[in-house]
Each structure stands twice: as structure tokens, then as C-alpha cells.
Amino acid sequence: MQDTSFELGGMKFHSRLIVGTGKYRDFAETKAAVEASGAEIVTVAVRRVNITDRGKENLLDYLDPKRYQILPNTAGCSTADEAIRTCRLAREVGVGELVKLEVIGDNRTLFPDVVATIEAARVLVKEGFKVMPYVTDDPVTCLRLQEIGCVAVMPLAAPIGSGLGIRNPFNLAIIIEQAKVPVIVDAGVGTASDAAEAMEFGCDGVLMNTAIAGAKDPLAMARAMKLAVEAGRLAYRAGRIERKLYATASSPLTGLIG
């Protein structure tokens, strides 16, 4: 069963795993983990990672923009204005118009500020950006962002860096059911089974950073995540069996001896 390509913002990708670039020991380890993950889209925090000063050691020296779709994100922004300015800066340095919008509303939980996210999304879409907003797992918010013109919605599975996995599969199911744009689970994935579960639900992709960078062996975990996303997607397309309360014999009951 051959899978179809994954379309995002008018571009086609084969890998449904999107990886971040924070928390690694150095850029060399970042590069190795990205390669092991098989990801084609790599997100970078414009405010935290040096991609604007080409005179210094630069992450983009390790990630060939011809090989990877660089996805600038607005991590660290707490207002709509900050996020909008960050996206404009990313566009000025030539890393494209596909952006991950992230506006944090609370420093303890790192939950997104929904109102500010919607406000920033409206401005950015009007300016021609292809916006991928990080949001809560609220179906109404995801619907509003889709209506604004965002090219994807990115509901959290659990708080950023928590590794708790998908906390509310029922909300996620509603978001997927109503979506006309790709649904990408962002934040909260802790291990490979979490990624596979998200894909089995019918998500179009999974974005993660800490689950790989924070593992004891980031390269091995990157490989595990690659396989998990592929396995979860294949299982979704294959179709799981119905859950039943009682047993059903695996072998035919006809022709039994005695």
C-alpha cells in the first residue's frame, strides 16, 4: 500500500515527520538527528537560533535549504506583534513564507495565547505568509484558523516538552473530522508510540523536538520516530479492527473434531 505524498502550503513532501532544532549539544548533532529522522521539514526558532547573521556559525550551514524545507517559527514570542515582526524578519533573510506561528500565553504551561494567535494569523495570511499555527486542542479554534486561511493547524498533544503524549484524543478526532487543511500534532510527544498513535488517529503529520533532542540517544530516537510515523500512517490507511468486549476466534469454528 503506497502512501500519497503529503501536501503543505502548495508543496509536496514524503516524510510526515517535522523536527525542531533546539536543545541539541551543537549544530553537528542537530544535523545528524535531522538526517536520522528522515524529515524534510525542519523548524528553527528565529529568535533563538542564529539564522540571521551569516557572519557567525549558522544553523543553515548544517542544514542545506535545497534539501530541507526550513520552517521558521516564532518561539519565544508572547504577543501578536512580536510574532508578526519575527515572521517578517524570517522572510527578509530569505527562509521562505511558510512559517510556524507560536504565541505563548503563559510561561509556566507554555500554552498558546489563542486570541493573539488568531490576531497574528489574520495579519500574516493577508501579507502572503503560509501560516501553520500552534494552538490548543480546541476544535473551534482550529476551525477559525482554518477559515482565516492558515495552511495547516497544529494542535498540541500535551504541554511543550512534557512528553505526556496525546491527552485528549476525542478533541483531536473532532479537529481531524472537520479539517480541510492538514492537521499536525505539535508538542507533547514523548516517545515513538505517541507519534504512531497520532498518525493512527488520522493526523497528517507530527512535529517534535524535545522527544528526540532530550533522548539519551537522540539519533536512535530520531530513527524510531521516523519508523513510528510511517507505521502509524500505514496502520491508519490499512484500517484497524473494531474494538469488541468479548473474544472472537481467530480460526474458523467449522469442521472441528468431535
PDB file of C-alpha atoms in Angstrom, residues 72-218:
ATOM      1  CA  PRO A  72      10.961  29.460  10.731  1.00  0.00           C
ATOM      2  CA  ASN A  73       8.959  29.633  13.930  1.00  0.00           C
ATOM      3  CA  THR A  74       8.101  32.353  16.392  1.00  0.00           C
ATOM      4  CA  ALA A  75       9.072  30.508  19.577  1.00  0.00           C
ATOM      5  CA  GLY A  76       9.699  32.948  22.397  1.00  0.00           C
ATOM      6  CA  CYS A  77       7.060  35.415  21.224  1.00  0.00           C
ATOM      7  CA  SER A  78       4.331  36.384  23.679  1.00  0.00           C
ATOM      8  CA  THR A  79       2.388  38.938  21.654  1.00  0.00           C
ATOM      9  CA  ALA A  80       0.904  39.054  18.182  1.00  0.00           C
ATOM     10  CA  ASP A  81       3.135  41.984  17.258  1.00  0.00           C
ATOM     11  CA  GLU A  82       6.288  40.089  18.255  1.00  0.00           C
ATOM     12  CA  ALA A  83       5.257  37.084  16.211  1.00  0.00           C
ATOM     13  CA  ILE A  84       4.410  39.180  13.169  1.00  0.00           C
ATOM     14  CA  ARG A  85       7.760  41.014  13.336  1.00  0.00           C
ATOM     15  CA  THR A  86       9.603  37.701  13.677  1.00  0.00           C
ATOM     16  CA  CYS A  87       7.917  36.271  10.582  1.00  0.00           C
ATOM     17  CA  ARG A  88       8.742  39.404   8.617  1.00  0.00           C
ATOM     18  CA  LEU A  89      12.388  39.098   9.718  1.00  0.00           C
ATOM     19  CA  ALA A  90      12.476  35.480   8.587  1.00  0.00           C
ATOM     20  CA  ARG A  91      11.151  36.468   5.195  1.00  0.00           C
ATOM     21  CA  GLU A  92      13.753  39.245   4.893  1.00  0.00           C
ATOM     22  CA  VAL A  93      16.604  36.761   5.416  1.00  0.00           C
ATOM     23  CA  GLY A  94      15.165  34.528   2.733  1.00  0.00           C
ATOM     24  CA  VAL A  95      13.917  31.440   4.578  1.00  0.00           C
ATOM     25  CA  GLY A  96      10.570  31.494   2.857  1.00  0.00           C
ATOM     26  CA  GLU A  97       6.974  32.348   3.638  1.00  0.00           C
ATOM     27  CA  LEU A  98       5.924  29.052   5.220  1.00  0.00           C
ATOM     28  CA  VAL A  99       6.007  29.875   8.947  1.00  0.00           C
ATOM     29  CA  LYS A 100       5.083  28.213  12.205  1.00  0.00           C
ATOM     30  CA  LEU A 101       3.149  30.728  14.291  1.00  0.00           C
ATOM     31  CA  GLU A 102       3.591  30.361  18.035  1.00  0.00           C
ATOM     32  CA  VAL A 103       2.412  32.943  20.575  1.00  0.00           C
ATOM     33  CA  ILE A 104       2.828  31.807  24.161  1.00  0.00           C
ATOM     34  CA  GLY A 105       0.241  32.983  26.668  1.00  0.00           C
ATOM     35  CA  ASP A 106       1.608  31.502  29.877  1.00  0.00           C
ATOM     36  CA  ASN A 107       5.240  30.910  30.799  1.00  0.00           C
ATOM     37  CA  ARG A 108       4.576  28.018  33.186  1.00  0.00           C
ATOM     38  CA  THR A 109       2.465  25.844  30.908  1.00  0.00           C
ATOM     39  CA  LEU A 110       3.637  27.346  27.599  1.00  0.00           C
ATOM     40  CA  PHE A 111       0.056  27.113  26.386  1.00  0.00           C
ATOM     41  CA  PRO A 112      -0.627  29.297  23.353  1.00  0.00           C
ATOM     42  CA  ASP A 113      -2.444  32.620  23.587  1.00  0.00           C
ATOM     43  CA  VAL A 114      -5.391  31.777  21.332  1.00  0.00           C
ATOM     44  CA  VAL A 115      -6.598  35.357  20.873  1.00  0.00           C
ATOM     45  CA  ALA A 116      -3.131  36.640  19.970  1.00  0.00           C
ATOM     46  CA  THR A 117      -2.533  33.661  17.679  1.00  0.00           C
ATOM     47  CA  ILE A 118      -5.710  34.361  15.716  1.00  0.00           C
ATOM     48  CA  GLU A 119      -4.849  38.073  15.563  1.00  0.00           C
ATOM     49  CA  ALA A 120      -1.361  37.386  14.234  1.00  0.00           C
ATOM     50  CA  ALA A 121      -2.613  34.751  11.794  1.00  0.00           C
ATOM     51  CA  ARG A 122      -5.042  37.217  10.213  1.00  0.00           C
ATOM     52  CA  VAL A 123      -2.250  39.731   9.572  1.00  0.00           C
ATOM     53  CA  LEU A 124       0.255  37.187   8.319  1.00  0.00           C
ATOM     54  CA  VAL A 125      -2.174  35.489   5.929  1.00  0.00           C
ATOM     55  CA  LYS A 126      -3.069  38.897   4.449  1.00  0.00           C
ATOM     56  CA  GLU A 127       0.655  39.552   3.948  1.00  0.00           C
ATOM     57  CA  GLY A 128       1.029  36.341   1.959  1.00  0.00           C
ATOM     58  CA  PHE A 129       2.550  34.080   4.587  1.00  0.00           C
ATOM     59  CA  LYS A 130       1.615  30.405   4.642  1.00  0.00           C
ATOM     60  CA  VAL A 131       0.782  30.095   8.290  1.00  0.00           C
ATOM     61  CA  MET A 132       0.938  26.954  10.437  1.00  0.00           C
ATOM     62  CA  PRO A 133      -0.376  27.950  13.866  1.00  0.00           C
ATOM     63  CA  TYR A 134       0.440  26.125  17.106  1.00  0.00           C
ATOM     64  CA  VAL A 135      -2.803  26.008  19.075  1.00  0.00           C
ATOM     65  CA  THR A 136      -4.630  24.249  21.864  1.00  0.00           C
ATOM     66  CA  ASP A 137      -6.569  21.097  21.020  1.00  0.00           C
ATOM     67  CA  ASP A 138      -9.764  23.123  20.723  1.00  0.00           C
ATOM     68  CA  PRO A 139     -11.852  22.252  17.640  1.00  0.00           C
ATOM     69  CA  VAL A 140     -13.443  25.717  17.438  1.00  0.00           C
ATOM     70  CA  THR A 141     -10.079  27.496  17.473  1.00  0.00           C
ATOM     71  CA  CYS A 142      -8.742  25.163  14.801  1.00  0.00           C
ATOM     72  CA  LEU A 143     -11.826  25.830  12.687  1.00  0.00           C
ATOM     73  CA  ARG A 144     -11.405  29.609  13.000  1.00  0.00           C
ATOM     74  CA  LEU A 145      -7.750  29.416  11.981  1.00  0.00           C
ATOM     75  CA  GLN A 146      -8.675  27.252   9.005  1.00  0.00           C
ATOM     76  CA  GLU A 147     -11.297  29.824   7.953  1.00  0.00           C
ATOM     77  CA  ILE A 148      -8.739  32.625   8.181  1.00  0.00           C
ATOM     78  CA  GLY A 149      -6.633  30.839   5.588  1.00  0.00           C
ATOM     79  CA  CYS A 150      -3.958  29.019   7.549  1.00  0.00           C
ATOM     80  CA  VAL A 151      -2.406  26.196   5.526  1.00  0.00           C
ATOM     81  CA  ALA A 152      -2.447  23.780   8.489  1.00  0.00           C
ATOM     82  CA  VAL A 153      -3.489  23.620  12.115  1.00  0.00           C
ATOM     83  CA  MET A 154      -1.155  22.318  14.786  1.00  0.00           C
ATOM     84  CA  PRO A 155      -2.985  21.302  17.950  1.00  0.00           C
ATOM     85  CA  LEU A 156      -0.885  20.328  20.936  1.00  0.00           C
ATOM     86  CA  ALA A 157      -0.987  16.761  22.209  1.00  0.00           C
ATOM     87  CA  ALA A 158       0.173  17.923  25.648  1.00  0.00           C
ATOM     88  CA  PRO A 159       2.253  20.823  27.020  1.00  0.00           C
ATOM     89  CA  ILE A 160       5.514  21.531  25.203  1.00  0.00           C
ATOM     90  CA  GLY A 161       8.336  19.286  26.381  1.00  0.00           C
ATOM     91  CA  SER A 162       6.087  17.336  28.764  1.00  0.00           C
ATOM     92  CA  GLY A 163       6.298  14.022  26.921  1.00  0.00           C
ATOM     93  CA  LEU A 164       2.803  13.153  28.136  1.00  0.00           C
ATOM     94  CA  GLY A 165       1.516  12.012  24.765  1.00  0.00           C
ATOM     95  CA  ILE A 166      -1.992  12.687  23.462  1.00  0.00           C
ATOM     96  CA  ARG A 167      -4.083  13.858  26.433  1.00  0.00           C
ATOM     97  CA  ASN A 168      -7.381  14.409  24.639  1.00  0.00           C
ATOM     98  CA  PRO A 169      -7.916  12.045  21.718  1.00  0.00           C
ATOM     99  CA  PHE A 170     -11.594  12.990  21.475  1.00  0.00           C
ATOM    100  CA  ASN A 171     -10.873  16.640  20.727  1.00  0.00           C
ATOM    101  CA  LEU A 172      -8.225  15.568  18.262  1.00  0.00           C
ATOM    102  CA  ALA A 173     -10.740  13.335  16.490  1.00  0.00           C
ATOM    103  CA  ILE A 174     -13.154  16.260  16.075  1.00  0.00           C
ATOM    104  CA  ILE A 175     -10.380  18.513  14.765  1.00  0.00           C
ATOM    105  CA  ILE A 176      -9.418  15.898  12.183  1.00  0.00           C
ATOM    106  CA  GLU A 177     -13.037  15.284  11.190  1.00  0.00           C
ATOM    107  CA  GLN A 178     -13.726  18.952  10.409  1.00  0.00           C
ATOM    108  CA  ALA A 179     -10.345  19.833   8.936  1.00  0.00           C
ATOM    109  CA  LYS A 180      -9.903  20.843   5.320  1.00  0.00           C
ATOM    110  CA  VAL A 181      -6.211  21.558   5.880  1.00  0.00           C
ATOM    111  CA  PRO A 182      -3.515  19.249   7.257  1.00  0.00           C
ATOM    112  CA  VAL A 183      -3.658  18.536  10.996  1.00  0.00           C
ATOM    113  CA  ILE A 184      -0.218  18.233  12.539  1.00  0.00           C
ATOM    114  CA  VAL A 185       0.171  17.287  16.183  1.00  0.00           C
ATOM    115  CA  ASP A 186       2.648  19.646  17.776  1.00  0.00           C
ATOM    116  CA  ALA A 187       4.068  19.343  21.302  1.00  0.00           C
ATOM    117  CA  GLY A 188       3.762  16.694  23.989  1.00  0.00           C
ATOM    118  CA  VAL A 189       5.010  13.658  22.098  1.00  0.00           C
ATOM    119  CA  GLY A 190       7.323  11.680  24.375  1.00  0.00           C
ATOM    120  CA  THR A 191       8.218   8.516  22.542  1.00  0.00           C
ATOM    121  CA  ALA A 192       7.608   6.567  19.364  1.00  0.00           C
ATOM    122  CA  SER A 193       4.257   5.094  20.416  1.00  0.00           C
ATOM    123  CA  ASP A 194       2.874   8.629  20.901  1.00  0.00           C
ATOM    124  CA  ALA A 195       3.838   9.526  17.352  1.00  0.00           C
ATOM    125  CA  ALA A 196       2.349   6.326  15.975  1.00  0.00           C
ATOM    126  CA  GLU A 197      -0.870   6.937  17.908  1.00  0.00           C
ATOM    127  CA  ALA A 198      -1.230  10.419  16.448  1.00  0.00           C
ATOM    128  CA  MET A 199      -0.833   9.051  12.953  1.00  0.00           C
ATOM    129  CA  GLU A 200      -3.266   6.189  13.638  1.00  0.00           C
ATOM    130  CA  PHE A 201      -5.869   8.795  14.591  1.00  0.00           C
ATOM    131  CA  GLY A 202      -5.552  10.238  11.109  1.00  0.00           C
ATOM    132  CA  CYS A 203      -3.278  13.206  11.694  1.00  0.00           C
ATOM    133  CA  ASP A 204      -1.379  14.325   8.626  1.00  0.00           C
ATOM    134  CA  GLY A 205       1.894  14.730  10.464  1.00  0.00           C
ATOM    135  CA  VAL A 206       3.705  15.133  13.756  1.00  0.00           C
ATOM    136  CA  LEU A 207       6.110  17.851  14.850  1.00  0.00           C
ATOM    137  CA  MET A 208       8.540  17.276  17.687  1.00  0.00           C
ATOM    138  CA  ASN A 209      11.788  18.486  19.181  1.00  0.00           C
ATOM    139  CA  THR A 210      12.351  17.561  22.824  1.00  0.00           C
ATOM    140  CA  ALA A 211      11.358  13.919  22.350  1.00  0.00           C
ATOM    141  CA  ILE A 212      14.359  13.487  20.069  1.00  0.00           C
ATOM    142  CA  ALA A 213      16.837  16.066  21.376  1.00  0.00           C
ATOM    143  CA  GLY A 214      16.191  15.102  25.001  1.00  0.00           C
ATOM    144  CA  ALA A 215      16.557  11.349  24.493  1.00  0.00           C
ATOM    145  CA  LYS A 216      19.631   9.556  25.826  1.00  0.00           C
ATOM    146  CA  ASP A 217      20.476   8.680  22.241  1.00  0.00           C
ATOM    147  CA  PRO A 218      18.963  11.369  20.006  1.00  0.00           C
TER     148      PRO A 218
END
